[in-house]
Amino acid sequence: MNGTNNAGPPRESRPRRPSNAKRNVAFIFALLVIVGSVLSVDIKYERLVDLPAGIWLVVYKMYFERGPDLSYLGVSIEHMVQSIEIAWVGTIIGAVLSLPIGFVAAKNVSSGIISNVFRQVLNGIRAFPELVLAVAIFIPIAGLGPVAGALAIGIHSVGTLGKLTAEVVEGIDAGPVEAARASGGRWVQIQRWGVLPQVLPEIVAFWLYRFEINIRAAAVLGVVGAGGIGFIVQQTIVFGRFPLAGTALLVVIIATILVDTVSGWVRRRIIEGVETRRIVDAEIEQPALVDGSAA
Amino acid sequence: MIVFDHASVTYPGGVHALKDISLEIPDGEMMVIVGLSGAGKSTLIRAINGLVPLTDGDVIVDGVSVRKASGDQLRRLRSKIGMIFQTFNLVKRTSVLNNVLMGRLHTTGTARSLFGWYKPADVEIAMQALERVDIVEKAYVRAANLSGGQQQRVGIARALAQEPTIILADEPVASLDPPTSHVVMRDLQRINRDLGITTIVNLHFLDLAKVYCERIIGLRAGELVYDGTGAQADEGVFRDIYGRSLTADDLLEAPSLT
Amino acid sequence: MTVAAGAESRRPAKPRPSLAIPIGLVTFAVITWISVSREFGIDLNLGELAENITRGARILVREDTNPADRGLLNPNWVFLTETAEPMLETFAMAVLASVMGCGLALPVSFLVSRVTAPNGLVLSIGRAILSVIRAIPDILYALLFVAAVGVGPLPGILALLFFNIGVTVKLLSETVDGVDPGPIEAGRASGATGMQTTRWAVVPQILPNYVAYSLYVFELNIRASTVLGIVGAGGIGRMLYREYGFFHWSNVSVIIVELFVMVFLIELVSIWLRRRLV
């Protein structure tokens, strides 16, 4: 191995190792935030020791002591059906309101100022969880019950669905829009025939995905009295009737997985290979992340 | 030495990719495999390092049976065999140096490798490998920012960093333009001559094969149809291998043959 | 005329419409009708709703001598000081849950991706467990953990942790499924172990997505942790629910404005970080 005369240029040509200073600063900053959080949170750390036992005790009481109380199955299913109905109606409200808003919020088919204003409105709506909307606005308006829950879910959904719709509309092929404009169409006509056909499959997939998320939200609205199975899960746990809680929880899990499966199947029928991450990628706007060509 | 002993590979779909191949490749040889796509060239190369499992017969590499090797033995065997790929197979988002250091993973402990604490000696080996293919100045650049030819040289450096006794090159120039193809083939030739590393290359282009390699073997539908020197390999031999006359597509630079 | 007739015969017959769309629409209509009906559903009545909005308007603009009892549009800013501590707790809970959740999610997603799973058994069992984890909403976790370890931020952090693992692992394992398999083959061919190959051939490919998803999950946590307090799991939610219980709308209003500002700021920072780090 006569490496010396074939080893290419001498060592001096080797580049210097680039500095990590920026990364280290970011790292230290993150560490400070984390340490600060650990110190500020009032956790009685001695309780951590009892944590596994405590969790096991709850699971044991729900499922193993006497088994889940299956006589509660009917009541649980009835409430879960109501949760699904809340999610369904909420998703429809969200879909109907978000479609026009999403178009208006898309930079390429709307004007700059208007799209910015609507984007901020959508971001604002997204800031409030369903439960906050239910407590602060819709229970006072519609009274306790599932209607308040459906409205809360619907309005919260407008935030994410509107943003997703805008993202998709901004990603369209400009050709058909130009063609529709060239043939003298009005704005609404251009959107209907030039844009909507391109984006509808993806948007419908978003609606279904949102429905899957809304099922989970609708399953907890009951804790503030906005309908659905959350109410009985909370009541049974608070009053220590764990075998009943076990049954209700089981119903939540099975129904949610069922809805996920059916909805996921329909989503894949509508768009080939639509993955959750694509939807989230669109929601959180990460350009140049997915294509791998980031410089 | 690499010995193919009646080696056969049948894929789960029932495709016979290799049929009863028997072959000896002595140490330090530079050998090229030619054949149509689908003739079993890639399978033959991957049978040597066990990336494709044999279904019959055996391949013996330096006295070790690839077919009978345990997972651990196979890893040790692979660590002595560098591999170069048609599509380079670099991690594009990370630095060139990190890519080359992948060739040192086999001597690096799990904990060290998880955190990237390579030993300085391993970094030195990686740097020398980059110097050998003349691209050390790009050590801290992201692989994605390199041209195709540069990426393939990084791929060669990664194989060299393993300090291998054998290098397998699977269509190393198929994604490159003609001038770059010559640079890469010359690199491989130099490595073979200077370091005495047994080098086995799959090539589609016959003119390149004849220029750079002493020994040529031909595969057709998984069977060995030619084994001889490049000088002997004339038009008739190629018709045997390809089942048709040569066309311009089979040559890197159409006028240079004949 | 003959020409026209000939042209007509060459026109293709209108293709039979696919059954999927009418079936889908009918299913949609039936489920919707059931859902809004009085007998089987949630009894959504638009007329009634319109009437109720006037009732809702009252809580917006209500006047009262007690500043806490005014309407939502009259925030009682004095209340701000009282909210500082639970607000900080909400933030800290979200930070800790995100760090732990995303830290755990990375190795777990390698176990449940087709590309990196050690074997088929781990893959299918892992996926089954994850779909159960994802089926339970955050508040139900909080209820269970409050029952297990008592009230406070600890059950809240645990609830967020499970919620995070569900979300992050799903997103990340799908990303891992989609990586370029070339470098993995290169790693295997060089004699590296499975774990080493994952570290150096897969992790660099998914790192930008991992950062983006972690920041996204942190945003989700901020929003989620604001409501966990409703069931006793720490944070601002408890105060929000208490003030709501007393009909102190102007105090509720202060909390809502604060939530909005915090979520907005964090989203800004997160977008900035994503642009910088990726």
JSON list of C-alpha atoms in Angstrom, two decimals, chain B residues 30-32 152-153 156 169 171-174 176 178-193 199-205 207-213 252:
[
{"chain": "B", "resi": 30, "resn": "MET", "atom": "CA", "xyz": [-10.61, -6.27, -11.34]},
{"chain": "B", "resi": 31, "resn": "MET", "atom": "CA", "xyz": [-13.55, -8.00, -12.94]},
{"chain": "B", "resi": 32, "resn": "VAL", "atom": "CA", "xyz": [-16.56, -6.64, -14.77]},
{"chain": "B", "resi": 152, "resn": "GLN", "atom": "CA", "xyz": [-20.28, 8.90, -6.50]},
{"chain": "B", "resi": 153, "resn": "ARG", "atom": "CA", "xyz": [-16.73, 9.71, -5.40]},
{"chain": "B", "resi": 156, "resn": "ILE", "atom": "CA", "xyz": [-16.30, 5.32, -3.21]},
{"chain": "B", "resi": 169, "resn": "ALA", "atom": "CA", "xyz": [-19.68, -1.65, -7.60]},
{"chain": "B", "resi": 171, "resn": "GLU", "atom": "CA", "xyz": [-23.61, 0.05, -12.04]},
{"chain": "B", "resi": 172, "resn": "PRO", "atom": "CA", "xyz": [-21.40, 2.85, -10.63]},
{"chain": "B", "resi": 173, "resn": "VAL", "atom": "CA", "xyz": [-21.60, 5.05, -13.73]},
{"chain": "B", "resi": 174, "resn": "ALA", "atom": "CA", "xyz": [-25.15, 4.43, -14.95]},
{"chain": "B", "resi": 176, "resn": "LEU", "atom": "CA", "xyz": [-23.39, 9.80, -14.74]},
{"chain": "B", "resi": 178, "resn": "PRO", "atom": "CA", "xyz": [-19.58, 10.13, -20.13]},
{"chain": "B", "resi": 179, "resn": "PRO", "atom": "CA", "xyz": [-16.65, 12.30, -18.91]},
{"chain": "B", "resi": 180, "resn": "THR", "atom": "CA", "xyz": [-17.61, 11.78, -15.27]},
{"chain": "B", "resi": 181, "resn": "SER", "atom": "CA", "xyz": [-18.00, 8.06, -15.95]},
{"chain": "B", "resi": 182, "resn": "HIS", "atom": "CA", "xyz": [-14.36, 7.91, -16.98]},
{"chain": "B", "resi": 183, "resn": "VAL", "atom": "CA", "xyz": [-13.25, 9.76, -13.85]},
{"chain": "B", "resi": 184, "resn": "VAL", "atom": "CA", "xyz": [-15.11, 7.30, -11.63]},
{"chain": "B", "resi": 185, "resn": "MET", "atom": "CA", "xyz": [-13.86, 4.25, -13.55]},
{"chain": "B", "resi": 186, "resn": "ARG", "atom": "CA", "xyz": [-10.28, 5.55, -13.35]},
{"chain": "B", "resi": 187, "resn": "ASP", "atom": "CA", "xyz": [-10.72, 6.02, -9.57]},
{"chain": "B", "resi": 188, "resn": "LEU", "atom": "CA", "xyz": [-11.85, 2.41, -9.27]},
{"chain": "B", "resi": 189, "resn": "GLN", "atom": "CA", "xyz": [-8.97, 1.21, -11.44]},
{"chain": "B", "resi": 190, "resn": "ARG", "atom": "CA", "xyz": [-6.46, 3.17, -9.37]},
{"chain": "B", "resi": 191, "resn": "ILE", "atom": "CA", "xyz": [-7.83, 1.77, -6.14]},
{"chain": "B", "resi": 192, "resn": "ASN", "atom": "CA", "xyz": [-7.63, -1.74, -7.53]},
{"chain": "B", "resi": 193, "resn": "ARG", "atom": "CA", "xyz": [-4.02, -1.31, -8.67]},
{"chain": "B", "resi": 199, "resn": "THR", "atom": "CA", "xyz": [-12.92, -5.01, -7.48]},
{"chain": "B", "resi": 200, "resn": "ILE", "atom": "CA", "xyz": [-16.09, -6.35, -9.08]},
{"chain": "B", "resi": 201, "resn": "VAL", "atom": "CA", "xyz": [-18.07, -3.95, -11.25]},
{"chain": "B", "resi": 202, "resn": "ASN", "atom": "CA", "xyz": [-21.44, -4.26, -12.98]},
{"chain": "B", "resi": 203, "resn": "LEU", "atom": "CA", "xyz": [-21.46, -2.33, -16.20]},
{"chain": "B", "resi": 204, "resn": "HIS", "atom": "CA", "xyz": [-23.89, -1.87, -18.99]},
{"chain": "B", "resi": 205, "resn": "PHE", "atom": "CA", "xyz": [-21.44, -0.14, -21.33]},
{"chain": "B", "resi": 207, "resn": "ASP", "atom": "CA", "xyz": [-16.59, -0.07, -24.29]},
{"chain": "B", "resi": 208, "resn": "LEU", "atom": "CA", "xyz": [-15.97, 0.98, -20.69]},
{"chain": "B", "resi": 209, "resn": "ALA", "atom": "CA", "xyz": [-15.74, -2.67, -19.67]},
{"chain": "B", "resi": 210, "resn": "LYS", "atom": "CA", "xyz": [-13.08, -3.36, -22.29]},
{"chain": "B", "resi": 211, "resn": "VAL", "atom": "CA", "xyz": [-11.02, -0.30, -21.42]},
{"chain": "B", "resi": 212, "resn": "TYR", "atom": "CA", "xyz": [-10.85, -0.74, -17.66]},
{"chain": "B", "resi": 213, "resn": "CYS", "atom": "CA", "xyz": [-11.06, -4.44, -16.87]},
{"chain": "B", "resi": 252, "resn": "LEU", "atom": "CA", "xyz": [-20.88, 4.97, -23.61]}
]
